[in-house]
Coordinates of C-alpha atoms in Angstrom, one line a residue:
Chain A
X1 CA -64.0 30.4 -2.5
X2 CA -67.5 29.2 -1.7
X3 CA -67.2 25.7 -0.4
X4 CA -70.5 23.8 -0.2
X5 CA -70.9 21.0 2.3
X6 CA -71.1 18.0 0.1
X7 CA -68.0 15.9 0.1
X8 CA -66.6 15.3 -3.4
X9 CA -63.6 13.1 -2.4
X10 CA -63.2 11.0 0.7
X11 CA -60.0 9.2 1.3
X12 CA -59.9 6.7 4.1
X13 CA -56.8 5.0 5.6
X14 CA -55.1 5.1 2.2
X15 CA -51.9 3.1 1.8
X16 CA -49.7 2.9 -1.2
X17 CA -46.6 0.8 -0.9
X18 CA -44.0 0.3 -3.6
X19 CA -42.7 -3.3 -3.7
X20 CA -38.9 -3.6 -3.6
X21 CA -37.8 -6.5 -5.8
X22 CA -34.5 -8.1 -5.3
X23 CA -32.5 -11.3 -4.7
X24 CA -33.0 -14.5 -6.5
X25 CA -35.8 -14.5 -9.1
X26 CA -36.7 -10.9 -8.2
X27 CA -39.0 -11.6 -5.3
X28 CA -40.6 -8.9 -3.2
X29 CA -38.2 -8.3 -0.3
X30 CA -39.8 -5.3 1.2
X31 CA -42.0 -2.2 0.7
X32 CA -41.4 1.5 0.4
X33 CA -44.3 2.9 2.5
X34 CA -44.8 6.0 0.4
X35 CA -48.3 6.6 1.7
X36 CA -49.1 5.1 5.0
X37 CA -52.6 5.4 6.4
X38 CA -53.8 8.8 5.1
X39 CA -57.4 10.0 5.6
X40 CA -59.1 13.2 4.5
X41 CA -62.0 14.7 2.7
X42 CA -62.3 17.4 0.1
X43 CA -65.6 19.3 -0.2
X44 CA -67.0 20.4 -3.6
X45 CA -65.5 23.7 -4.7
X46 CA -62.7 24.0 -2.1
X47 CA -59.0 23.8 -2.5
X48 CA -57.1 21.4 -0.3
X49 CA -53.4 22.1 -0.1
X50 CA -51.0 19.3 0.6
X51 CA -47.5 20.2 1.9
X52 CA -44.5 18.3 3.0
X53 CA -40.8 17.9 2.2
X54 CA -39.5 15.9 -0.8
X55 CA -40.3 12.2 -0.6
X56 CA -43.1 12.5 2.0
X57 CA -45.7 10.9 -0.3
X58 CA -47.6 14.0 -1.5
X59 CA -47.3 13.2 -5.2
X60 CA -48.0 9.5 -4.5
X61 CA -51.1 10.5 -2.6
X62 CA -52.3 12.6 -5.5
X63 CA -51.6 10.0 -8.1
X64 CA -53.2 7.2 -6.1
X65 CA -56.4 9.3 -5.7
X66 CA -56.5 9.6 -9.5
X67 CA -55.8 5.9 -9.8
X68 CA -52.6 6.4 -11.8
X69 CA -51.1 4.2 -9.1
X70 CA -52.8 1.3 -7.4
X71 CA -53.5 1.7 -3.7
X72 CA -52.3 -1.1 -1.4
X73 CA -55.1 -0.6 1.1
X74 CA -57.8 1.8 2.2
X75 CA -60.6 3.4 0.2
X76 CA -61.1 6.3 -2.2
X77 CA -64.7 7.5 -2.6
X78 CA -65.2 10.0 -5.4
X79 CA -68.6 11.6 -5.7
X80 CA -70.2 8.8 -3.7
X81 CA -68.6 6.1 -5.8
X82 CA -65.9 3.8 -4.6
X83 CA -63.1 3.9 -7.1
X84 CA -60.4 2.2 -5.0
X85 CA -60.2 -1.0 -7.0
X86 CA -61.9 -0.1 -10.2
X87 CA -60.2 -1.5 -13.3
X88 CA -60.1 -1.3 -17.1
X89 CA -63.1 0.3 -18.9
X90 CA -65.0 1.2 -15.7
X91 CA -62.0 3.1 -14.5
X92 CA -61.5 4.8 -17.8
X93 CA -65.1 6.0 -17.7
X94 CA -64.5 7.6 -14.3
X95 CA -61.3 9.3 -15.3
X96 CA -63.3 11.8 -17.1
X97 CA -64.3 13.4 -13.8
X98 CA -60.8 13.8 -12.3
X99 CA -57.8 15.2 -14.1
X100 CA -54.2 16.1 -13.3
X101 CA -51.9 19.0 -13.9
X102 CA -48.3 17.7 -13.8
X103 CA -45.2 19.0 -12.2
X104 CA -42.8 18.9 -15.1
X105 CA -44.0 21.0 -18.1
X106 CA -41.3 19.5 -20.3
X107 CA -42.0 15.8 -19.7
X108 CA -45.7 16.0 -19.4
X109 CA -46.4 16.9 -23.1
X110 CA -45.8 14.4 -25.9
X111 CA -43.1 15.9 -28.1
X112 CA -44.6 14.3 -31.2
X113 CA -48.1 15.7 -30.8
X114 CA -49.4 19.0 -32.1
X115 CA -50.8 21.1 -29.3
X116 CA -54.3 20.9 -30.9
X117 CA -54.0 17.2 -30.7
X118 CA -52.9 17.2 -27.1
X119 CA -55.8 19.3 -25.9
X120 CA -58.5 17.7 -28.0
X121 CA -57.4 14.1 -27.2
X122 CA -59.3 13.9 -23.9
X123 CA -62.5 15.1 -25.6
X124 CA -62.1 12.8 -28.6
X125 CA -61.4 9.8 -26.2
X126 CA -64.8 10.3 -24.5
X127 CA -67.0 11.5 -27.4
X128 CA -65.5 9.7 -30.4
X129 CA -65.6 13.0 -32.3
X130 CA -62.9 14.0 -34.8
X131 CA -60.3 16.7 -34.4
X132 CA -62.1 18.9 -36.8
X133 CA -65.4 18.6 -34.9
X134 CA -63.8 19.6 -31.5
X135 CA -61.6 22.4 -33.0
X136 CA -63.9 25.2 -31.8
X137 CA -63.8 23.9 -28.2
X138 CA -60.0 23.7 -28.3
X139 CA -59.7 27.3 -29.5
X140 CA -62.0 28.3 -26.6
X141 CA -59.8 26.4 -24.2
X142 CA -56.6 28.0 -25.6
X143 CA -58.2 31.4 -25.1
X144 CA -59.3 30.5 -21.5
X145 CA -55.7 29.6 -20.5
X146 CA -54.3 32.6 -22.3
X147 CA -52.6 31.1 -25.3
X148 CA -53.0 32.5 -28.9
X149 CA -55.0 30.4 -31.4
X150 CA -51.8 29.8 -33.4
X151 CA -50.7 27.5 -30.7
X152 CA -53.1 24.9 -32.1
X153 CA -50.7 24.0 -34.9
X154 CA -47.5 24.2 -32.9
X155 CA -45.5 21.6 -31.0
X156 CA -44.6 21.6 -27.3
X157 CA -40.9 22.3 -28.0
X158 CA -41.9 25.7 -29.4
X159 CA -43.2 27.0 -26.1
X160 CA -41.6 28.2 -22.8
X161 CA -42.2 26.4 -19.5
X162 CA -45.0 28.6 -18.4
X163 CA -46.8 28.3 -21.7
X164 CA -46.4 24.5 -21.7
X165 CA -47.9 24.5 -18.2
X166 CA -50.9 26.4 -19.7
X167 CA -51.2 23.7 -22.4
X168 CA -51.2 21.1 -19.6
X169 CA -53.9 23.0 -17.8
X170 CA -56.0 23.2 -20.9
X171 CA -55.7 19.5 -21.4
X172 CA -56.8 18.8 -17.8
X173 CA -59.8 21.1 -18.2
X174 CA -60.9 19.8 -21.6
X175 CA -63.2 17.3 -20.1
X176 CA -64.8 19.7 -17.6
X177 CA -63.7 17.6 -14.6
X178 CA -65.0 18.0 -11.1
X179 CA -61.6 17.4 -9.4
X180 CA -58.2 18.6 -10.5
X181 CA -55.1 17.4 -8.8
X182 CA -52.3 19.9 -9.3
X183 CA -49.0 18.2 -8.5
X184 CA -46.6 21.0 -7.8
X185 CA -47.8 22.8 -10.9
X186 CA -45.4 25.8 -10.5
X187 CA -42.3 24.4 -8.8
X188 CA -40.5 23.9 -12.2
X189 CA -41.3 27.5 -13.3
X190 CA -39.6 30.9 -12.9
X191 CA -40.9 32.9 -9.9
X192 CA -42.1 35.6 -12.3
X193 CA -44.2 33.0 -14.2
X194 CA -45.4 31.2 -11.1
X195 CA -47.8 33.9 -10.0
X196 CA -49.4 34.1 -13.5
X197 CA -50.0 30.3 -13.5
X198 CA -51.3 30.4 -10.0
X199 CA -53.7 33.2 -10.7
X200 CA -54.8 31.4 -13.9
X201 CA -55.6 28.3 -11.8
X202 CA -57.7 30.5 -9.4
X203 CA -59.6 32.2 -12.2
X204 CA -60.4 28.8 -13.8
X205 CA -61.5 27.4 -10.5
X206 CA -64.1 30.2 -10.3
X207 CA -65.2 29.8 -13.9
X208 CA -65.5 26.0 -14.0
X209 CA -66.4 25.6 -10.3
X210 CA -63.4 23.2 -9.8
X211 CA -62.3 21.4 -6.8
X212 CA -58.5 21.3 -6.4
X213 CA -56.1 19.1 -4.5
X214 CA -53.1 21.3 -4.6
X215 CA -49.8 19.7 -3.9
X216 CA -46.7 21.8 -3.2
X217 CA -43.7 22.2 -1.0
X218 CA -43.7 26.0 -1.1
X219 CA -45.6 27.2 2.0
X220 CA -46.5 30.6 0.7
X221 CA -47.8 29.2 -2.6
X222 CA -50.0 26.8 -0.7
X223 CA -51.3 29.5 1.5
X224 CA -52.1 31.7 -1.5
X225 CA -54.1 28.9 -3.2
X226 CA -55.7 26.8 -0.5
X227 CA -58.8 26.9 1.7
X228 CA -57.6 24.1 3.9
X229 CA -54.1 22.7 4.2
X230 CA -52.8 19.2 5.1
X231 CA -49.3 18.6 6.3
X232 CA -47.6 15.4 5.4
X233 CA -44.6 13.7 7.0
X234 CA -43.2 10.4 6.0
X235 CA -46.3 9.1 4.3
X236 CA -48.6 10.3 7.1
X237 CA -51.0 13.2 7.4
X238 CA -49.9 14.9 10.6
X239 CA -52.1 17.9 10.7
X240 CA -55.0 19.2 8.6
X241 CA -56.8 22.5 9.2
X242 CA -58.3 25.7 7.8
X243 CA -55.4 27.7 6.4
X244 CA -55.8 30.6 8.8
X245 CA -56.0 28.4 11.7
X246 CA -53.0 26.4 10.6
X247 CA -50.7 29.4 10.0
X248 CA -51.9 31.2 13.2
X249 CA -51.8 28.2 15.5
X250 CA -49.8 25.2 14.3
X251 CA -50.2 22.4 16.8
X252 CA -47.9 19.7 15.5
X253 CA -44.2 20.2 16.2
X254 CA -43.4 19.4 12.6
X255 CA -45.9 22.1 11.3
X256 CA -44.4 24.6 13.8
X257 CA -40.9 23.9 12.5
X258 CA -42.1 24.3 8.9
X259 CA -43.9 27.6 9.5
X260 CA -41.0 29.0 11.5
X261 CA -38.9 28.4 8.4
X262 CA -40.9 30.7 6.1
X263 CA -38.6 33.7 5.3
X264 CA -39.9 37.1 6.2
X265 CA -39.2 40.1 4.0
X266 CA -38.4 42.3 7.0
X267 CA -34.6 42.0 7.9
X268 CA -35.1 43.6 11.4
X269 CA -37.7 41.3 12.5
X270 CA -36.2 38.6 14.7
X271 CA -37.9 35.3 14.3
X272 CA -37.4 32.2 16.4
X273 CA -36.4 29.5 14.1
X274 CA -37.1 25.9 15.1
X275 CA -34.3 23.8 13.5
X276 CA -35.0 20.1 13.3
X277 CA -32.2 17.6 14.0
X278 CA -31.4 14.6 11.9
X279 CA -32.8 13.3 8.7
X280 CA -36.1 11.9 7.5
X281 CA -36.2 8.2 8.4
X282 CA -36.2 5.7 5.6
X283 CA -39.8 5.0 4.4
X284 CA -38.8 1.3 3.9
X285 CA -38.5 1.0 7.6
X286 CA -40.4 3.8 9.3
X287 CA -40.0 4.2 13.0
X288 CA -42.4 2.6 15.4
X289 CA -45.0 4.8 17.1
X290 CA -45.2 8.4 15.9
X291 CA -43.3 8.7 12.5
X292 CA -41.9 12.1 13.7
X293 CA -40.6 10.9 17.1
X294 CA -37.0 10.6 15.9
X295 CA -36.7 14.3 15.3
X296 CA -39.4 15.8 17.6
X297 CA -38.1 18.4 20.0
X298 CA -40.8 17.5 22.6
X299 CA -40.8 13.8 22.3
X300 CA -42.4 11.7 25.1
X301 CA -42.1 8.0 26.0
X302 CA -45.6 7.3 24.6
X303 CA -44.6 8.7 21.1
X304 CA -42.1 5.8 20.6
X305 CA -44.7 3.1 21.2
X306 CA -48.1 4.3 20.0
X307 CA -48.9 5.8 16.7
X308 CA -51.1 8.9 17.2
X309 CA -54.3 9.3 15.2
X310 CA -55.8 12.5 13.9
X311 CA -58.0 14.1 16.5
X312 CA -59.9 17.3 16.5
X313 CA -58.2 19.9 18.7
X314 CA -60.3 22.9 17.6
X315 CA -63.2 23.2 15.2
X316 CA -62.0 22.0 11.8
X317 CA -58.4 21.6 13.0
X318 CA -57.1 18.0 13.3
X319 CA -53.7 16.9 14.6
X320 CA -52.0 13.6 15.0
X321 CA -49.9 14.1 18.1
X322 CA -49.8 12.8 21.6
X323 CA -49.3 16.3 23.1
X324 CA -53.0 17.2 22.6
Chain B
X1 CA -69.5 35.2 -36.6
X2 CA -66.7 37.8 -36.4
X3 CA -64.6 35.6 -34.1
X4 CA -64.9 32.6 -36.4
X5 CA -63.6 34.4 -39.4
X6 CA -60.6 35.6 -37.4
X7 CA -59.8 32.1 -36.4
X8 CA -60.0 30.9 -40.0
X9 CA -57.6 33.7 -40.9
X10 CA -55.2 32.6 -38.2
X11 CA -55.5 29.0 -39.5
X12 CA -54.6 30.0 -43.0
X13 CA -51.7 32.1 -41.8
X14 CA -50.2 29.2 -39.8
X15 CA -50.8 26.6 -42.4
X16 CA -48.6 28.6 -44.8
X17 CA -45.8 28.8 -42.3
X18 CA -43.1 26.2 -42.1
X19 CA -44.0 23.0 -40.4
X20 CA -42.3 22.5 -37.0
X21 CA -43.3 18.9 -36.3
X22 CA -40.4 16.7 -35.2
X23 CA -40.8 14.7 -38.3
X24 CA -40.5 17.7 -40.6
X25 CA -37.4 18.9 -38.7
X26 CA -35.8 15.5 -39.1
X27 CA -36.6 15.4 -42.8
X28 CA -35.0 18.8 -43.3
X29 CA -31.9 17.7 -41.6
X30 CA -31.7 14.5 -43.6
X31 CA -32.1 16.4 -46.9
X32 CA -29.2 18.6 -46.0
X33 CA -27.0 15.5 -45.5
X34 CA -25.3 15.0 -48.9
X35 CA -23.8 11.6 -48.4
X36 CA -27.1 10.2 -47.2
X37 CA -29.0 11.8 -50.1
X38 CA -26.5 10.5 -52.7
X39 CA -26.8 7.0 -51.2
X40 CA -30.5 7.2 -51.1
X41 CA -30.6 8.2 -54.8
X42 CA -28.3 5.3 -55.7
X43 CA -30.5 2.9 -53.9
X44 CA -33.6 4.3 -55.5
X45 CA -32.0 4.1 -59.0
X46 CA -30.8 0.5 -58.4
X47 CA -34.3 -0.5 -57.1
X48 CA -36.0 1.1 -60.0
X49 CA -33.7 -0.6 -62.6
X50 CA -34.2 -4.0 -60.8
X51 CA -38.0 -3.6 -60.7
X52 CA -38.2 -2.5 -64.3
X53 CA -35.7 -5.1 -65.5
X54 CA -38.2 -7.3 -67.2
X55 CA -39.6 -4.4 -69.1
X56 CA -36.3 -2.8 -70.3
X57 CA -34.4 -5.9 -71.1
X58 CA -35.4 -8.3 -73.7
X59 CA -33.4 -11.3 -72.5
X60 CA -34.6 -14.7 -71.2
X61 CA -32.4 -15.0 -68.1
X62 CA -33.2 -18.7 -67.6
X63 CA -32.2 -19.8 -71.0
X64 CA -29.0 -21.8 -71.2
X65 CA -27.0 -21.0 -74.3
X66 CA -24.0 -23.4 -74.7
X67 CA -22.8 -21.6 -77.8
X68 CA -22.1 -18.4 -75.8
X69 CA -20.6 -19.5 -72.5
X70 CA -18.0 -17.5 -70.6
X71 CA -17.9 -14.6 -73.1
X72 CA -16.0 -11.5 -71.9
X73 CA -17.8 -8.2 -71.8
X74 CA -18.7 -6.9 -75.3
X75 CA -21.2 -4.5 -76.8
X76 CA -23.7 -7.3 -77.1
X77 CA -23.2 -8.6 -73.5
X78 CA -22.2 -5.6 -71.4
X79 CA -20.9 -7.7 -68.5
X80 CA -20.2 -10.8 -70.6
X81 CA -21.9 -14.2 -70.1
X82 CA -21.5 -16.8 -67.3
X83 CA -20.6 -20.5 -67.6
X84 CA -24.1 -21.3 -68.7
X85 CA -24.1 -18.7 -71.4
X86 CA -26.5 -16.3 -69.6
X87 CA -26.1 -12.6 -69.8
X88 CA -24.4 -11.3 -66.6
X89 CA -25.8 -7.7 -66.8
X90 CA -29.4 -9.0 -67.1
X91 CA -28.8 -11.4 -64.2
X92 CA -27.4 -8.7 -62.0
X93 CA -30.5 -6.6 -62.5
X94 CA -32.8 -9.6 -62.0
X95 CA -30.7 -10.7 -59.0
X96 CA -31.3 -7.2 -57.5
X97 CA -35.0 -7.9 -57.6
X98 CA -34.6 -11.0 -55.5
X99 CA -31.9 -9.7 -53.1
X100 CA -33.5 -6.4 -52.5
X101 CA -37.0 -8.0 -52.1
X102 CA -35.6 -10.4 -49.5
X103 CA -33.7 -7.6 -47.7
X104 CA -36.7 -5.3 -47.6
X105 CA -39.4 -7.9 -46.8
X106 CA -37.5 -9.7 -44.1
X107 CA -36.5 -6.3 -42.6
X108 CA -40.2 -5.3 -42.5
X109 CA -41.2 -8.6 -41.0
X110 CA -38.5 -8.6 -38.4
X111 CA -39.2 -4.9 -37.4
X112 CA -43.0 -5.6 -37.2
X113 CA -42.6 -8.7 -35.0
X114 CA -39.8 -7.2 -32.9
X115 CA -41.7 -3.9 -32.4
X116 CA -45.0 -5.6 -31.3
X117 CA -43.2 -8.0 -28.9
X118 CA -40.9 -5.4 -27.6
X119 CA -43.6 -2.8 -27.1
X120 CA -45.9 -5.2 -25.3
X121 CA -43.2 -6.5 -23.1
X122 CA -41.9 -3.0 -22.2
X123 CA -45.2 -1.4 -21.6
X124 CA -47.1 -4.2 -19.8
X125 CA -44.2 -5.5 -17.8
X126 CA -44.5 -8.1 -15.1
X127 CA -45.2 -11.7 -16.0
X128 CA -46.0 -11.0 -19.7
X129 CA -42.6 -9.2 -20.0
X130 CA -40.8 -12.2 -18.4
X131 CA -42.5 -14.6 -20.8
X132 CA -41.9 -12.6 -23.9
X133 CA -38.3 -11.9 -23.0
X134 CA -37.6 -15.5 -22.3
X135 CA -39.1 -16.3 -25.7
X136 CA -36.8 -13.7 -27.2
X137 CA -33.8 -15.2 -25.5
X138 CA -34.8 -18.6 -26.9
X139 CA -35.0 -17.2 -30.5
X140 CA -31.7 -15.4 -30.0
X141 CA -29.9 -18.6 -29.0
X142 CA -30.9 -20.6 -32.0
X143 CA -27.9 -21.5 -34.2
X144 CA -29.0 -19.4 -37.1
X145 CA -27.3 -21.0 -40.1
X146 CA -28.1 -24.5 -39.1
X147 CA -31.7 -23.6 -38.5
X148 CA -32.1 -21.8 -41.8
X149 CA -30.7 -24.7 -43.7
X150 CA -32.9 -27.2 -42.0
X151 CA -36.1 -25.2 -42.1
X152 CA -35.5 -24.2 -45.7
X153 CA -35.0 -27.8 -46.7
X154 CA -38.2 -28.9 -45.0
X155 CA -40.3 -26.0 -46.4
X156 CA -38.9 -26.0 -49.9
X157 CA -41.3 -27.2 -52.5
X158 CA -44.3 -26.4 -50.2
X159 CA -43.9 -22.6 -50.5
X160 CA -42.2 -20.7 -53.3
X161 CA -38.5 -20.5 -52.6
X162 CA -38.0 -16.8 -52.1
X163 CA -40.9 -16.4 -49.6
X164 CA -39.7 -19.4 -47.7
X165 CA -36.4 -17.8 -47.1
X166 CA -38.0 -14.5 -46.1
X167 CA -40.2 -16.3 -43.6
X168 CA -37.4 -18.4 -42.2
X169 CA -35.0 -15.4 -41.8
X170 CA -37.6 -13.3 -40.2
X171 CA -38.7 -15.8 -37.7
X172 CA -35.2 -16.3 -36.5
X173 CA -34.0 -12.6 -36.5
X174 CA -36.5 -10.5 -34.5
X175 CA -34.9 -11.0 -31.1
X176 CA -32.5 -8.1 -31.3
X177 CA -35.1 -5.7 -32.5
X178 CA -37.5 -6.8 -29.7
X179 CA -34.9 -6.2 -27.1
X180 CA -34.0 -2.7 -28.4
X181 CA -37.7 -1.7 -28.7
X182 CA -38.4 -3.0 -25.2
X183 CA -35.5 -1.0 -23.6
X184 CA -36.5 2.2 -25.4
X185 CA -40.1 1.8 -24.3
X186 CA -39.1 1.1 -20.7
X187 CA -37.2 4.4 -20.7
X188 CA -39.9 6.4 -22.5
X189 CA -42.9 5.2 -20.4
X190 CA -41.5 6.9 -17.3
X191 CA -42.2 10.3 -18.8
X192 CA -45.2 12.1 -17.4
X193 CA -46.9 12.4 -20.7
X194 CA -47.6 8.7 -20.6
X195 CA -49.3 9.2 -17.2
X196 CA -51.2 12.1 -18.7
X197 CA -52.3 10.0 -21.7
X198 CA -53.6 7.4 -19.2
X199 CA -55.4 10.0 -17.2
X200 CA -57.2 11.5 -20.2
X201 CA -58.7 8.1 -20.9
X202 CA -56.4 6.4 -23.5
X203 CA -56.7 2.7 -23.7
X204 CA -53.4 0.7 -23.3
X205 CA -53.4 0.1 -27.0
X206 CA -53.7 3.8 -27.8
X207 CA -51.0 4.6 -25.2
X208 CA -48.6 2.3 -27.0
X209 CA -49.6 3.1 -30.6
X210 CA -50.1 6.8 -30.3
X211 CA -47.8 8.0 -27.5
X212 CA -45.0 5.5 -27.1
X213 CA -44.2 4.2 -30.6
X214 CA -43.9 7.6 -32.3
X215 CA -41.4 8.6 -29.7
X216 CA -39.3 5.4 -30.2
X217 CA -39.9 5.3 -33.9
X218 CA -36.6 7.1 -34.7
X219 CA -34.6 4.3 -33.0
X220 CA -36.7 1.6 -34.8
X221 CA -36.3 3.2 -38.2
X222 CA -32.5 3.6 -37.8
X223 CA -32.3 0.0 -36.5
X224 CA -34.4 -1.3 -39.4
X225 CA -32.3 0.5 -42.0
X226 CA -29.1 -1.1 -40.7
X227 CA -30.9 -4.4 -40.4
X228 CA -31.7 -4.3 -44.1
X229 CA -28.0 -4.3 -44.9
X230 CA -27.5 -7.3 -42.7
X231 CA -30.4 -9.1 -44.3
X232 CA -29.0 -8.7 -47.8
X233 CA -25.7 -10.1 -46.6
X234 CA -27.5 -13.0 -45.0
X235 CA -29.3 -13.8 -48.2
X236 CA -26.1 -13.6 -50.2
X237 CA -24.1 -15.8 -47.9
X238 CA -26.9 -18.4 -47.6
X239 CA -27.2 -18.5 -51.4
X240 CA -23.5 -18.6 -51.8
X241 CA -23.2 -21.8 -49.8
X242 CA -26.3 -23.1 -51.7
X243 CA -29.0 -23.0 -49.0
X244 CA -30.7 -19.7 -49.8
X245 CA -32.7 -18.9 -52.9
X246 CA -33.2 -21.9 -55.2
X247 CA -30.3 -22.1 -57.7
X248 CA -32.5 -21.4 -60.8
X249 CA -33.6 -18.0 -59.4
X250 CA -31.0 -15.3 -60.0
X251 CA -29.9 -13.5 -56.9
X252 CA -26.6 -11.7 -56.1
X253 CA -25.7 -14.5 -53.7
X254 CA -26.5 -17.2 -56.3
X255 CA -24.4 -15.4 -58.9
X256 CA -21.5 -15.2 -56.5
X257 CA -21.6 -18.9 -55.9
X258 CA -20.2 -19.3 -59.4
X259 CA -16.9 -17.9 -58.0
X260 CA -16.5 -21.1 -56.0
X261 CA -15.0 -22.5 -59.2
X262 CA -11.3 -21.4 -59.1
X263 CA -11.1 -20.9 -62.8
X264 CA -14.0 -18.4 -62.7
X265 CA -12.4 -16.7 -59.7
X266 CA -9.0 -16.3 -61.3
X267 CA -9.7 -15.9 -65.0
X268 CA -13.3 -14.7 -65.5
X269 CA -13.8 -11.7 -63.1
X270 CA -16.7 -10.4 -65.2
X271 CA -18.9 -13.2 -63.9
X272 CA -18.5 -12.4 -60.2
X273 CA -17.4 -8.8 -60.0
X274 CA -20.8 -7.2 -60.9
X275 CA -22.9 -8.9 -58.2
X276 CA -20.0 -8.3 -55.8
X277 CA -20.0 -4.6 -56.5
X278 CA -23.8 -4.5 -56.4
X279 CA -23.8 -6.0 -52.9
X280 CA -21.0 -3.8 -51.6
X281 CA -22.5 -0.5 -52.9
X282 CA -26.0 -1.4 -51.8
X283 CA -24.8 -2.2 -48.2
X284 CA -22.6 0.9 -48.1
X285 CA -25.5 3.1 -49.3
X286 CA -27.9 1.6 -46.8
X287 CA -25.5 2.2 -44.0
X288 CA -24.9 5.8 -45.1
X289 CA -28.7 6.3 -45.2
X290 CA -29.0 4.7 -41.7
X291 CA -26.3 7.0 -40.3
X292 CA -28.0 10.0 -42.0
X293 CA -31.3 9.0 -40.3
X294 CA -29.6 8.6 -37.0
X295 CA -28.2 12.2 -37.3
X296 CA -31.5 13.6 -38.5
X297 CA -33.4 12.2 -35.5
X298 CA -30.7 13.3 -33.0
X299 CA -31.7 16.7 -31.7
X300 CA -28.1 17.4 -30.6
X301 CA -26.5 17.0 -34.0
X302 CA -26.5 19.9 -36.4
X303 CA -25.1 18.2 -39.4

């Protein structure tokens, strides 16, 4: 993919905390630090993959960037415009430029809406045209995502998971957005259907010159899709690099462990597997210093005190670790 | 040009096929439910007769006729006459007008108020939710009968009797509906399609009206149908004790109040049995229709 040099999305020190309510009168008694100080950039036309285990804040990051959640702190700059604390009508106007493909193809389509209604709704919201007037555009979109024109008059419950995901993709593309956040778009699908949907996403990227933020927990899927990859752990971005550089030379101990866990198809090839001890700490009360120090195989005294920041170890390869 | 014609062909083909919208599926299931269909037909017949009563009957229901009091059923007076010499058959039909009107109108008002308050509280949440729910609790804790009696007494004479009662009942009964709608909205808004609706630029009003309400409508409709039965009972009991519809307006409750006289209760059943049966069958039918709707909207039931 041809990535130009202009930055489309810039995220700086983003924090999203969920308040925990409890006790008398439901006061806020603490926070789940779902995203804790994440910074990165996405250039126009590229695909940034975001990986990490369940609960590490990938989805929260994606949703906060699209302002479906409110950030606690930090800044989100989209196409030169600060959208961190936009509200109401201003925000609705901006939403046109960034759309989302959701994880669950069953819950992300309104069961009471006709597919034609679902796909044309974004266009109608922004142009005020009627369903009849945008019909041709919807038929074009259906064709682009590989669905028959009949689909227009059908309801979500009449489709399979893969087809529903195509409907979701058509909805996201209806407004010709610049950025599409794909939140685990294939993890709920059959393996046989996964590749079809992934290839569809790639083709559409070429055709509409889209920029993707691709969130997944499957390392091979991310490698297939992305130009650059960010690795998240406990609400923090621990490593971000070009995909080849990341897979060939993972620097962060967590990334090393992740990559060593990718299964290889060759049964005779012996691989050294790094097995991490313990569990992910509770994000309500993350450990002091480096978030990974409780499980790190090469932990140092410094790691328990000082939180490492991202620094460039090679060209275009940043790691947050005290070892480098 | 070629492509466009093909699309139109496809359109025509699909339009002629069966409709798969969730509403159409529920309708089909409901029509297959015999008990509910019989009940619905009964209700429609009864409503039609009541509505058309002034046109099909040539009786002055308000006229007191002391020469013909307490007559047993005959060919001239099908259900006999009451202690004021009025025709019971005519009064039963006219009473249906009032009782069904009160049931329907107060159900509509209650459902409307309850849905609006419940939907806003559930969707917006936070302080607004807290405020609206405390208001709901407040309304729910009112001693209903006492309040109806007092309000009705204050308002009577200022507004026409039947509408006063509808207003009073509605203002005191929306609490339950509001709570149910709120809880359904709370569950429904967690679905990703709500996030999707927000992200494609729907205003909060549109999210509630177009995405949330259609998906909780089945619950609201079932709830409303059962509520209507309750409302008819409320009207009847209030009228029975003399605090409902003004005594000169015939309603099933007013007619029943004649049975407070032990002579009527023991020896002149034709005066109170017709309104009694009308109430019983109406409520039974409404409940069967409600159950039918519940089954029709339930994707797991195949009845």
